[in-house]
């Protein structure tokens, strides 16, 4: 069992980072191997849209961190993605990564439908935004972030095991309640997969 955590928040003391840390600690307490990547630190060239990867299943651009992260995604059992809500969506840094690794997430299937390459794997999504509940959900703020990441992961074959959202971060930092949710999500996943 390997858990890969992708942290798309540039704030290492921010809400998303705190929630991911709680999950990492919970997994480590259960002796599960955890690998963590800070998306902000990666060097990834933007996709040029050449579409060659759809035919050749590899990117024509020189190797950079996009391919390295894809290798990690390929070998993990659980993918945890933490992404703050930026403009009701995911941060551009994370989108850049997804754009560059399309060929490693889906392949060309019959009748033009994409074929998922990660069937049988699971993902947990974590997000935070300043808009308070329930408006973060009603007005597609953190919900927009979750929906955009979820649609990519579902097309890629991942099952979403849990979603954790923290609204209203302008007035309150993530607290023990949300951190407990995060730990519980990891515990439940590991229990279901016989790791406890
Ligand atoms: C560029 C940018 C865009 C943002 N867009 C939104 C938004 O559309 N809706 C919202 O509720 N909060 C938005 N926020 C606020 C962040 O989602 C919020 O500060 C969140 O807590 C950041 O996560 P972090 O604490 O893990 O860094 C934005 C922040 C930044 C820097």
JSON list of C-alpha atoms and ligand atoms in Angstrom, two decimals:
[
{"chain": "A", "resi": 1, "resn": "UNK", "atom": "CA", "xyz": [0.00, 0.00, 0.00]},
{"chain": "A", "resi": 2, "resn": "UNK", "atom": "CA", "xyz": [1.41, 3.35, -1.05]},
{"chain": "A", "resi": 3, "resn": "UNK", "atom": "CA", "xyz": [-0.30, 6.69, -0.59]},
{"chain": "A", "resi": 4, "resn": "UNK", "atom": "CA", "xyz": [0.67, 9.61, -2.81]},
{"chain": "A", "resi": 5, "resn": "UNK", "atom": "CA", "xyz": [-0.22, 13.09, -1.56]},
{"chain": "A", "resi": 6, "resn": "UNK", "atom": "CA", "xyz": [-0.24, 15.92, -4.09]},
{"chain": "A", "resi": 7, "resn": "UNK", "atom": "CA", "xyz": [-0.33, 19.29, -2.36]},
{"chain": "A", "resi": 8, "resn": "UNK", "atom": "CA", "xyz": [-1.39, 22.07, -4.72]},
{"chain": "A", "resi": 9, "resn": "UNK", "atom": "CA", "xyz": [-1.39, 24.78, -2.05]},
{"chain": "A", "resi": 10, "resn": "UNK", "atom": "CA", "xyz": [1.64, 27.08, -2.08]},
{"chain": "A", "resi": 11, "resn": "UNK", "atom": "CA", "xyz": [1.03, 27.85, 1.62]},
{"chain": "A", "resi": 12, "resn": "UNK", "atom": "CA", "xyz": [2.81, 25.26, 3.72]},
{"chain": "A", "resi": 13, "resn": "UNK", "atom": "CA", "xyz": [1.08, 26.48, 6.90]},
{"chain": "A", "resi": 14, "resn": "UNK", "atom": "CA", "xyz": [-2.28, 26.97, 5.16]},
{"chain": "A", "resi": 15, "resn": "UNK", "atom": "CA", "xyz": [-5.53, 25.08, 5.50]},
{"chain": "A", "resi": 16, "resn": "UNK", "atom": "CA", "xyz": [-4.98, 22.49, 2.79]},
{"chain": "A", "resi": 17, "resn": "UNK", "atom": "CA", "xyz": [-1.43, 21.76, 3.99]},
{"chain": "A", "resi": 18, "resn": "UNK", "atom": "CA", "xyz": [-2.66, 21.26, 7.57]},
{"chain": "A", "resi": 19, "resn": "UNK", "atom": "CA", "xyz": [-5.36, 18.85, 6.45]},
{"chain": "A", "resi": 20, "resn": "UNK", "atom": "CA", "xyz": [-2.89, 16.90, 4.31]},
{"chain": "A", "resi": 21, "resn": "UNK", "atom": "CA", "xyz": [-0.42, 16.75, 7.20]},
{"chain": "A", "resi": 22, "resn": "UNK", "atom": "CA", "xyz": [-3.10, 15.22, 9.45]},
{"chain": "A", "resi": 23, "resn": "UNK", "atom": "CA", "xyz": [-3.72, 12.56, 6.78]},
{"chain": "A", "resi": 24, "resn": "UNK", "atom": "CA", "xyz": [-0.03, 11.88, 6.31]},
{"chain": "A", "resi": 25, "resn": "UNK", "atom": "CA", "xyz": [0.46, 11.42, 10.06]},
{"chain": "A", "resi": 26, "resn": "UNK", "atom": "CA", "xyz": [-2.53, 9.09, 10.29]},
{"chain": "A", "resi": 27, "resn": "UNK", "atom": "CA", "xyz": [-1.20, 6.94, 7.44]},
{"chain": "A", "resi": 28, "resn": "UNK", "atom": "CA", "xyz": [2.30, 6.87, 8.92]},
{"chain": "A", "resi": 29, "resn": "UNK", "atom": "CA", "xyz": [0.90, 5.78, 12.28]},
{"chain": "A", "resi": 30, "resn": "UNK", "atom": "CA", "xyz": [-0.58, 2.82, 10.44]},
{"chain": "A", "resi": 31, "resn": "UNK", "atom": "CA", "xyz": [2.85, 2.05, 8.93]},
{"chain": "A", "resi": 32, "resn": "UNK", "atom": "CA", "xyz": [1.70, 2.89, 5.44]},
{"chain": "A", "resi": 33, "resn": "UNK", "atom": "CA", "xyz": [4.22, 4.28, 2.99]},
{"chain": "A", "resi": 34, "resn": "UNK", "atom": "CA", "xyz": [3.46, 7.91, 2.13]},
{"chain": "A", "resi": 35, "resn": "UNK", "atom": "CA", "xyz": [5.01, 9.92, -0.67]},
{"chain": "A", "resi": 36, "resn": "UNK", "atom": "CA", "xyz": [4.33, 13.66, -0.87]},
{"chain": "A", "resi": 37, "resn": "UNK", "atom": "CA", "xyz": [4.76, 16.15, -3.71]},
{"chain": "A", "resi": 38, "resn": "UNK", "atom": "CA", "xyz": [4.42, 19.92, -3.40]},
{"chain": "A", "resi": 39, "resn": "UNK", "atom": "CA", "xyz": [3.08, 20.96, -6.78]},
{"chain": "A", "resi": 40, "resn": "UNK", "atom": "CA", "xyz": [4.40, 24.50, -6.27]},
{"chain": "A", "resi": 41, "resn": "UNK", "atom": "CA", "xyz": [7.99, 23.21, -6.27]},
{"chain": "A", "resi": 42, "resn": "UNK", "atom": "CA", "xyz": [7.74, 21.36, -9.59]},
{"chain": "A", "resi": 43, "resn": "UNK", "atom": "CA", "xyz": [9.19, 22.42, -12.89]},
{"chain": "A", "resi": 44, "resn": "UNK", "atom": "CA", "xyz": [6.55, 21.65, -15.54]},
{"chain": "A", "resi": 45, "resn": "UNK", "atom": "CA", "xyz": [6.45, 23.13, -19.02]},
{"chain": "A", "resi": 46, "resn": "UNK", "atom": "CA", "xyz": [2.95, 23.93, -20.30]},
{"chain": "A", "resi": 47, "resn": "UNK", "atom": "CA", "xyz": [1.30, 21.50, -22.73]},
{"chain": "A", "resi": 48, "resn": "UNK", "atom": "CA", "xyz": [1.72, 22.61, -26.36]},
{"chain": "A", "resi": 49, "resn": "UNK", "atom": "CA", "xyz": [-1.50, 20.89, -27.47]},
{"chain": "A", "resi": 50, "resn": "UNK", "atom": "CA", "xyz": [0.23, 18.88, -30.21]},
{"chain": "A", "resi": 51, "resn": "UNK", "atom": "CA", "xyz": [-1.92, 15.79, -29.41]},
{"chain": "A", "resi": 52, "resn": "UNK", "atom": "CA", "xyz": [0.97, 13.45, -30.27]},
{"chain": "A", "resi": 53, "resn": "UNK", "atom": "CA", "xyz": [0.71, 11.86, -26.80]},
{"chain": "A", "resi": 54, "resn": "UNK", "atom": "CA", "xyz": [-2.76, 10.54, -27.67]},
{"chain": "A", "resi": 55, "resn": "UNK", "atom": "CA", "xyz": [-1.23, 8.38, -30.44]},
{"chain": "A", "resi": 56, "resn": "UNK", "atom": "CA", "xyz": [2.18, 7.57, -28.95]},
{"chain": "A", "resi": 57, "resn": "UNK", "atom": "CA", "xyz": [1.29, 7.47, -25.24]},
{"chain": "A", "resi": 58, "resn": "UNK", "atom": "CA", "xyz": [4.26, 9.65, -24.42]},
{"chain": "A", "resi": 59, "resn": "UNK", "atom": "CA", "xyz": [4.92, 13.38, -24.28]},
{"chain": "A", "resi": 60, "resn": "UNK", "atom": "CA", "xyz": [7.11, 14.95, -26.96]},
{"chain": "A", "resi": 61, "resn": "UNK", "atom": "CA", "xyz": [8.41, 17.65, -24.62]},
{"chain": "A", "resi": 62, "resn": "UNK", "atom": "CA", "xyz": [11.71, 16.97, -22.85]},
{"chain": "A", "resi": 63, "resn": "UNK", "atom": "CA", "xyz": [11.23, 15.05, -19.61]},
{"chain": "A", "resi": 64, "resn": "UNK", "atom": "CA", "xyz": [10.41, 17.23, -16.62]},
{"chain": "A", "resi": 65, "resn": "UNK", "atom": "CA", "xyz": [8.56, 16.86, -13.32]},
{"chain": "A", "resi": 66, "resn": "UNK", "atom": "CA", "xyz": [5.25, 16.06, -15.05]},
{"chain": "A", "resi": 67, "resn": "UNK", "atom": "CA", "xyz": [6.51, 12.64, -16.13]},
{"chain": "A", "resi": 68, "resn": "UNK", "atom": "CA", "xyz": [8.13, 12.09, -12.73]},
{"chain": "A", "resi": 69, "resn": "UNK", "atom": "CA", "xyz": [4.84, 12.72, -10.92]},
{"chain": "A", "resi": 70, "resn": "UNK", "atom": "CA", "xyz": [3.03, 10.45, -13.39]},
{"chain": "A", "resi": 71, "resn": "UNK", "atom": "CA", "xyz": [5.40, 7.60, -12.41]},
{"chain": "A", "resi": 72, "resn": "UNK", "atom": "CA", "xyz": [4.41, 8.17, -8.79]},
{"chain": "A", "resi": 73, "resn": "UNK", "atom": "CA", "xyz": [0.70, 8.23, -9.67]},
{"chain": "A", "resi": 74, "resn": "UNK", "atom": "CA", "xyz": [1.15, 4.96, -11.57]},
{"chain": "A", "resi": 75, "resn": "UNK", "atom": "CA", "xyz": [2.59, 3.21, -8.57]},
{"chain": "A", "resi": 76, "resn": "UNK", "atom": "CA", "xyz": [0.30, 4.51, -5.80]},
{"chain": "A", "resi": 77, "resn": "UNK", "atom": "CA", "xyz": [-2.80, 2.77, -4.45]},
{"chain": "A", "resi": 78, "resn": "UNK", "atom": "CA", "xyz": [-4.41, 5.86, -2.98]},
{"chain": "A", "resi": 79, "resn": "UNK", "atom": "CA", "xyz": [-4.03, 9.32, -4.46]},
{"chain": "A", "resi": 80, "resn": "UNK", "atom": "CA", "xyz": [-4.76, 12.23, -2.11]},
{"chain": "A", "resi": 81, "resn": "UNK", "atom": "CA", "xyz": [-5.09, 15.60, -3.82]},
{"chain": "A", "resi": 82, "resn": "UNK", "atom": "CA", "xyz": [-5.24, 18.79, -1.77]},
{"chain": "A", "resi": 83, "resn": "UNK", "atom": "CA", "xyz": [-6.09, 21.90, -3.76]},
{"chain": "A", "resi": 84, "resn": "UNK", "atom": "CA", "xyz": [-7.28, 25.32, -2.58]},
{"chain": "A", "resi": 85, "resn": "UNK", "atom": "CA", "xyz": [-10.14, 26.87, -4.50]},
{"chain": "A", "resi": 86, "resn": "UNK", "atom": "CA", "xyz": [-8.79, 29.45, -6.97]},
{"chain": "A", "resi": 87, "resn": "UNK", "atom": "CA", "xyz": [-11.48, 31.16, -9.04]},
{"chain": "A", "resi": 88, "resn": "UNK", "atom": "CA", "xyz": [-13.91, 28.36, -8.29]},
{"chain": "A", "resi": 89, "resn": "UNK", "atom": "CA", "xyz": [-11.44, 25.90, -9.78]},
{"chain": "A", "resi": 90, "resn": "UNK", "atom": "CA", "xyz": [-8.12, 24.16, -9.10]},
{"chain": "A", "resi": 91, "resn": "UNK", "atom": "CA", "xyz": [-4.85, 26.19, -8.97]},
{"chain": "A", "resi": 92, "resn": "UNK", "atom": "CA", "xyz": [-3.20, 26.62, -12.37]},
{"chain": "A", "resi": 93, "resn": "UNK", "atom": "CA", "xyz": [-0.13, 24.68, -11.21]},
{"chain": "A", "resi": 94, "resn": "UNK", "atom": "CA", "xyz": [-2.20, 21.53, -10.72]},
{"chain": "A", "resi": 95, "resn": "UNK", "atom": "CA", "xyz": [-4.04, 22.02, -14.02]},
{"chain": "A", "resi": 96, "resn": "UNK", "atom": "CA", "xyz": [-0.68, 22.32, -15.76]},
{"chain": "A", "resi": 97, "resn": "UNK", "atom": "CA", "xyz": [0.28, 18.91, -14.37]},
{"chain": "A", "resi": 98, "resn": "UNK", "atom": "CA", "xyz": [-3.00, 17.30, -15.48]},
{"chain": "A", "resi": 99, "resn": "UNK", "atom": "CA", "xyz": [-2.64, 18.83, -18.97]},
{"chain": "A", "resi": 100, "resn": "UNK", "atom": "CA", "xyz": [0.80, 17.28, -19.38]},
{"chain": "A", "resi": 101, "resn": "UNK", "atom": "CA", "xyz": [-0.11, 13.77, -18.26]},
{"chain": "A", "resi": 102, "resn": "UNK", "atom": "CA", "xyz": [-3.37, 13.15, -20.11]},
{"chain": "A", "resi": 103, "resn": "UNK", "atom": "CA", "xyz": [-1.82, 10.16, -21.92]},
{"chain": "A", "resi": 104, "resn": "UNK", "atom": "CA", "xyz": [-0.97, 8.55, -18.58]},
{"chain": "A", "resi": 105, "resn": "UNK", "atom": "CA", "xyz": [-4.49, 8.95, -17.21]},
{"chain": "A", "resi": 106, "resn": "UNK", "atom": "CA", "xyz": [-6.66, 7.98, -20.19]},
{"chain": "A", "resi": 107, "resn": "UNK", "atom": "CA", "xyz": [-6.08, 6.31, -23.53]},
{"chain": "A", "resi": 108, "resn": "UNK", "atom": "CA", "xyz": [-8.05, 6.24, -26.76]},
{"chain": "A", "resi": 109, "resn": "UNK", "atom": "CA", "xyz": [-10.92, 3.80, -26.45]},
{"chain": "A", "resi": 110, "resn": "UNK", "atom": "CA", "xyz": [-13.53, 2.55, -28.88]},
{"chain": "A", "resi": 111, "resn": "UNK", "atom": "CA", "xyz": [-15.83, 5.04, -30.66]},
{"chain": "A", "resi": 112, "resn": "UNK", "atom": "CA", "xyz": [-13.78, 7.97, -29.40]},
{"chain": "A", "resi": 113, "resn": "UNK", "atom": "CA", "xyz": [-14.59, 7.36, -25.73]},
{"chain": "A", "resi": 114, "resn": "UNK", "atom": "CA", "xyz": [-11.61, 7.67, -23.39]},
{"chain": "A", "resi": 115, "resn": "UNK", "atom": "CA", "xyz": [-10.38, 4.47, -21.72]},
{"chain": "A", "resi": 116, "resn": "UNK", "atom": "CA", "xyz": [-9.46, 4.91, -18.05]},
{"chain": "A", "resi": 117, "resn": "UNK", "atom": "CA", "xyz": [-5.95, 3.77, -17.13]},
{"chain": "A", "resi": 118, "resn": "UNK", "atom": "CA", "xyz": [-6.33, 3.78, -13.33]},
{"chain": "A", "resi": 119, "resn": "UNK", "atom": "CA", "xyz": [-9.29, 1.48, -12.76]},
{"chain": "A", "resi": 120, "resn": "UNK", "atom": "CA", "xyz": [-9.35, -0.01, -9.28]},
{"chain": "A", "resi": 121, "resn": "UNK", "atom": "CA", "xyz": [-7.50, 2.89, -7.66]},
{"chain": "A", "resi": 122, "resn": "UNK", "atom": "CA", "xyz": [-8.91, 5.34, -5.13]},
{"chain": "A", "resi": 123, "resn": "UNK", "atom": "CA", "xyz": [-8.61, 9.05, -4.48]},
{"chain": "A", "resi": 124, "resn": "UNK", "atom": "CA", "xyz": [-9.39, 11.45, -1.65]},
{"chain": "A", "resi": 125, "resn": "UNK", "atom": "CA", "xyz": [-9.94, 15.15, -2.39]},
{"chain": "A", "resi": 126, "resn": "UNK", "atom": "CA", "xyz": [-9.28, 18.02, 0.02]},
{"chain": "A", "resi": 127, "resn": "UNK", "atom": "CA", "xyz": [-10.05, 21.68, -0.60]},
{"chain": "A", "resi": 128, "resn": "UNK", "atom": "CA", "xyz": [-10.48, 25.02, 1.17]},
{"chain": "A", "resi": 129, "resn": "UNK", "atom": "CA", "xyz": [-11.95, 28.40, 0.22]},
{"chain": "A", "resi": 130, "resn": "UNK", "atom": "CA", "xyz": [-12.88, 31.71, 1.81]},
{"chain": "A", "resi": 131, "resn": "UNK", "atom": "CA", "xyz": [-16.55, 31.52, 0.79]},
{"chain": "A", "resi": 132, "resn": "UNK", "atom": "CA", "xyz": [-18.57, 30.31, 3.76]},
{"chain": "A", "resi": 133, "resn": "UNK", "atom": "CA", "xyz": [-20.79, 27.24, 3.86]},
{"chain": "A", "resi": 134, "resn": "UNK", "atom": "CA", "xyz": [-23.33, 26.73, 2.21]},
{"chain": "A", "resi": 135, "resn": "UNK", "atom": "CA", "xyz": [-22.39, 29.38, -0.38]},
{"chain": "A", "resi": 136, "resn": "UNK", "atom": "CA", "xyz": [-19.08, 27.62, -1.16]},
{"chain": "A", "resi": 137, "resn": "UNK", "atom": "CA", "xyz": [-21.25, 24.76, -2.37]},
{"chain": "A", "resi": 138, "resn": "UNK", "atom": "CA", "xyz": [-24.25, 26.65, -3.80]},
{"chain": "A", "resi": 139, "resn": "UNK", "atom": "CA", "xyz": [-22.12, 29.05, -5.85]},
{"chain": "A", "resi": 140, "resn": "UNK", "atom": "CA", "xyz": [-19.59, 26.53, -7.15]},
{"chain": "A", "resi": 141, "resn": "UNK", "atom": "CA", "xyz": [-16.65, 27.79, -5.14]},
{"chain": "A", "resi": 142, "resn": "UNK", "atom": "CA", "xyz": [-15.00, 24.83, -3.35]},
{"chain": "A", "resi": 143, "resn": "UNK", "atom": "CA", "xyz": [-17.58, 22.74, -5.20]},
{"chain": "A", "resi": 144, "resn": "UNK", "atom": "CA", "xyz": [-16.13, 24.00, -8.50]},
{"chain": "A", "resi": 145, "resn": "UNK", "atom": "CA", "xyz": [-12.66, 22.92, -7.39]},
{"chain": "A", "resi": 146, "resn": "UNK", "atom": "CA", "xyz": [-13.90, 19.49, -6.36]},
{"chain": "A", "resi": 147, "resn": "UNK", "atom": "CA", "xyz": [-15.94, 19.01, -9.53]},
{"chain": "A", "resi": 148, "resn": "UNK", "atom": "CA", "xyz": [-13.07, 19.91, -11.85]},
{"chain": "A", "resi": 149, "resn": "UNK", "atom": "CA", "xyz": [-10.62, 17.52, -10.15]},
{"chain": "A", "resi": 150, "resn": "UNK", "atom": "CA", "xyz": [-13.22, 14.82, -9.68]},
{"chain": "A", "resi": 151, "resn": "UNK", "atom": "CA", "xyz": [-14.17, 14.77, -13.37]},
{"chain": "A", "resi": 152, "resn": "UNK", "atom": "CA", "xyz": [-10.52, 14.22, -14.39]},
{"chain": "A", "resi": 153, "resn": "UNK", "atom": "CA", "xyz": [-10.03, 11.46, -11.82]},
{"chain": "A", "resi": 154, "resn": "UNK", "atom": "CA", "xyz": [-13.29, 9.71, -12.64]},
{"chain": "A", "resi": 155, "resn": "UNK", "atom": "CA", "xyz": [-12.47, 9.70, -16.36]},
{"chain": "A", "resi": 156, "resn": "UNK", "atom": "CA", "xyz": [-9.12, 8.22, -15.37]},
{"chain": "A", "resi": 157, "resn": "UNK", "atom": "CA", "xyz": [-10.81, 5.37, -13.46]},
{"chain": "A", "resi": 158, "resn": "UNK", "atom": "CA", "xyz": [-10.28, 6.50, -9.86]},
{"chain": "A", "resi": 159, "resn": "UNK", "atom": "CA", "xyz": [-13.03, 5.92, -7.31]},
{"chain": "A", "resi": 160, "resn": "UNK", "atom": "CA", "xyz": [-13.50, 8.89, -4.99]},
{"chain": "A", "resi": 161, "resn": "UNK", "atom": "CA", "xyz": [-13.23, 7.53, -1.44]},
{"chain": "A", "resi": 162, "resn": "UNK", "atom": "CA", "xyz": [-13.80, 10.84, 0.39]},
{"chain": "A", "resi": 163, "resn": "UNK", "atom": "CA", "xyz": [-14.13, 14.58, -0.14]},
{"chain": "A", "resi": 164, "resn": "UNK", "atom": "CA", "xyz": [-13.18, 17.08, 2.56]},
{"chain": "A", "resi": 165, "resn": "UNK", "atom": "CA", "xyz": [-14.01, 20.77, 2.16]},
{"chain": "A", "resi": 166, "resn": "UNK", "atom": "CA", "xyz": [-13.23, 23.68, 4.45]},
{"chain": "A", "resi": 167, "resn": "UNK", "atom": "CA", "xyz": [-15.21, 26.85, 3.73]},
{"chain": "A", "resi": 168, "resn": "UNK", "atom": "CA", "xyz": [-14.90, 30.26, 5.38]},
{"chain": "A", "resi": 169, "resn": "UNK", "atom": "CA", "xyz": [-11.10, 30.30, 5.69]},
{"chain": "A", "resi": 170, "resn": "UNK", "atom": "CA", "xyz": [-11.11, 34.11, 5.69]},
{"chain": "A", "resi": 171, "resn": "UNK", "atom": "CA", "xyz": [-12.36, 34.12, 9.28]},
{"chain": "A", "resi": 172, "resn": "UNK", "atom": "CA", "xyz": [-11.33, 30.75, 10.70]},
{"chain": "A", "resi": 173, "resn": "UNK", "atom": "CA", "xyz": [-8.40, 28.44, 10.09]},
{"chain": "A", "resi": 174, "resn": "UNK", "atom": "CA", "xyz": [-9.00, 24.76, 9.69]},
{"chain": "A", "resi": 175, "resn": "UNK", "atom": "CA", "xyz": [-9.76, 23.38, 13.14]},
{"chain": "A", "resi": 176, "resn": "UNK", "atom": "CA", "xyz": [-9.78, 20.10, 15.02]},
{"chain": "A", "resi": 177, "resn": "UNK", "atom": "CA", "xyz": [-13.16, 19.15, 13.52]},
{"chain": "A", "resi": 178, "resn": "UNK", "atom": "CA", "xyz": [-11.87, 19.17, 9.93]},
{"chain": "A", "resi": 179, "resn": "UNK", "atom": "CA", "xyz": [-8.57, 17.56, 10.94]},
{"chain": "A", "resi": 180, "resn": "UNK", "atom": "CA", "xyz": [-10.50, 14.76, 12.61]},
{"chain": "A", "resi": 181, "resn": "UNK", "atom": "CA", "xyz": [-12.46, 14.29, 9.34]},
{"chain": "A", "resi": 182, "resn": "UNK", "atom": "CA", "xyz": [-9.16, 14.00, 7.48]},
{"chain": "A", "resi": 183, "resn": "UNK", "atom": "CA", "xyz": [-7.76, 11.38, 9.85]},
{"chain": "A", "resi": 184, "resn": "UNK", "atom": "CA", "xyz": [-11.03, 9.47, 9.74]},
{"chain": "A", "resi": 185, "resn": "UNK", "atom": "CA", "xyz": [-11.05, 9.42, 5.92]},
{"chain": "A", "resi": 186, "resn": "UNK", "atom": "CA", "xyz": [-7.60, 7.79, 5.92]},
{"chain": "A", "resi": 187, "resn": "UNK", "atom": "CA", "xyz": [-8.52, 5.35, 8.71]},
{"chain": "A", "resi": 188, "resn": "UNK", "atom": "CA", "xyz": [-11.69, 4.31, 6.90]},
{"chain": "A", "resi": 189, "resn": "UNK", "atom": "CA", "xyz": [-9.85, 3.80, 3.65]},
{"chain": "A", "resi": 190, "resn": "UNK", "atom": "CA", "xyz": [-7.14, 1.70, 5.28]},
{"chain": "A", "resi": 191, "resn": "UNK", "atom": "CA", "xyz": [-9.70, -0.35, 7.21]},
{"chain": "A", "resi": 192, "resn": "UNK", "atom": "CA", "xyz": [-11.64, -1.11, 4.02]},
{"chain": "A", "resi": 193, "resn": "UNK", "atom": "CA", "xyz": [-8.44, -2.19, 2.37]},
{"chain": "A", "resi": 194, "resn": "UNK", "atom": "CA", "xyz": [-7.32, -4.35, 5.28]},
{"chain": "A", "resi": 195, "resn": "UNK", "atom": "CA", "xyz": [-4.40, -2.19, 6.32]},
{"chain": "A", "resi": 196, "resn": "UNK", "atom": "CA", "xyz": [-5.44, -1.84, 9.98]},
{"chain": "B", "resi": 1, "resn": "LIG", "atom": "C1", "xyz": [-5.63, 33.33, -6.78]},
{"chain": "B", "resi": 1, "resn": "LIG", "atom": "C2", "xyz": [-6.67, 33.02, -5.74]},
{"chain": "B", "resi": 1, "resn": "LIG", "atom": "C3", "xyz": [-7.98, 32.80, -6.13]},
{"chain": "B", "resi": 1, "resn": "LIG", "atom": "C4", "xyz": [-8.96, 32.49, -5.18]},
{"chain": "B", "resi": 1, "resn": "LIG", "atom": "N1", "xyz": [-10.22, 32.25, -5.59]},
{"chain": "B", "resi": 1, "resn": "LIG", "atom": "C5", "xyz": [-11.17, 31.95, -4.69]},
{"chain": "B", "resi": 1, "resn": "LIG", "atom": "C6", "xyz": [-12.51, 31.71, -5.10]},
{"chain": "B", "resi": 1, "resn": "LIG", "atom": "O1", "xyz": [-12.85, 31.72, -6.28]},
{"chain": "B", "resi": 1, "resn": "LIG", "atom": "N2", "xyz": [-13.44, 31.44, -4.14]},
{"chain": "B", "resi": 1, "resn": "LIG", "atom": "C7", "xyz": [-13.12, 31.42, -2.80]},
{"chain": "B", "resi": 1, "resn": "LIG", "atom": "O2", "xyz": [-14.01, 31.18, -1.98]},
{"chain": "B", "resi": 1, "resn": "LIG", "atom": "N3", "xyz": [-11.85, 31.63, -2.38]},
{"chain": "B", "resi": 1, "resn": "LIG", "atom": "C8", "xyz": [-10.88, 31.89, -3.29]},
{"chain": "B", "resi": 1, "resn": "LIG", "atom": "N4", "xyz": [-9.59, 32.12, -2.89]},
{"chain": "B", "resi": 1, "resn": "LIG", "atom": "C9", "xyz": [-9.24, 31.99, -1.46]},
{"chain": "B", "resi": 1, "resn": "LIG", "atom": "C10", "xyz": [-8.61, 30.62, -1.13]},
{"chain": "B", "resi": 1, "resn": "LIG", "atom": "O3", "xyz": [-9.38, 29.55, -1.64]},
{"chain": "B", "resi": 1, "resn": "LIG", "atom": "C11", "xyz": [-8.47, 30.47, 0.37]},
{"chain": "B", "resi": 1, "resn": "LIG", "atom": "O4", "xyz": [-7.60, 31.47, 0.85]},
{"chain": "B", "resi": 1, "resn": "LIG", "atom": "C12", "xyz": [-8.00, 29.11, 0.81]},
{"chain": "B", "resi": 1, "resn": "LIG", "atom": "O5", "xyz": [-8.07, 29.01, 2.21]},
{"chain": "B", "resi": 1, "resn": "LIG", "atom": "C13", "xyz": [-6.57, 28.85, 0.34]},
{"chain": "B", "resi": 1, "resn": "LIG", "atom": "O6", "xyz": [-6.13, 27.60, 0.80]},
{"chain": "B", "resi": 1, "resn": "LIG", "atom": "P1", "xyz": [-4.83, 27.48, 1.76]},
{"chain": "B", "resi": 1, "resn": "LIG", "atom": "O7", "xyz": [-5.24, 28.09, 3.07]},
{"chain": "B", "resi": 1, "resn": "LIG", "atom": "O8", "xyz": [-4.60, 26.03, 1.87]},
{"chain": "B", "resi": 1, "resn": "LIG", "atom": "O9", "xyz": [-3.75, 28.20, 1.07]},
{"chain": "B", "resi": 1, "resn": "LIG", "atom": "C14", "xyz": [-8.60, 32.42, -3.82]},
{"chain": "B", "resi": 1, "resn": "LIG", "atom": "C15", "xyz": [-7.27, 32.66, -3.43]},
{"chain": "B", "resi": 1, "resn": "LIG", "atom": "C16", "xyz": [-6.31, 32.96, -4.37]},
{"chain": "B", "resi": 1, "resn": "LIG", "atom": "C17", "xyz": [-4.89, 33.20, -3.91]}
]
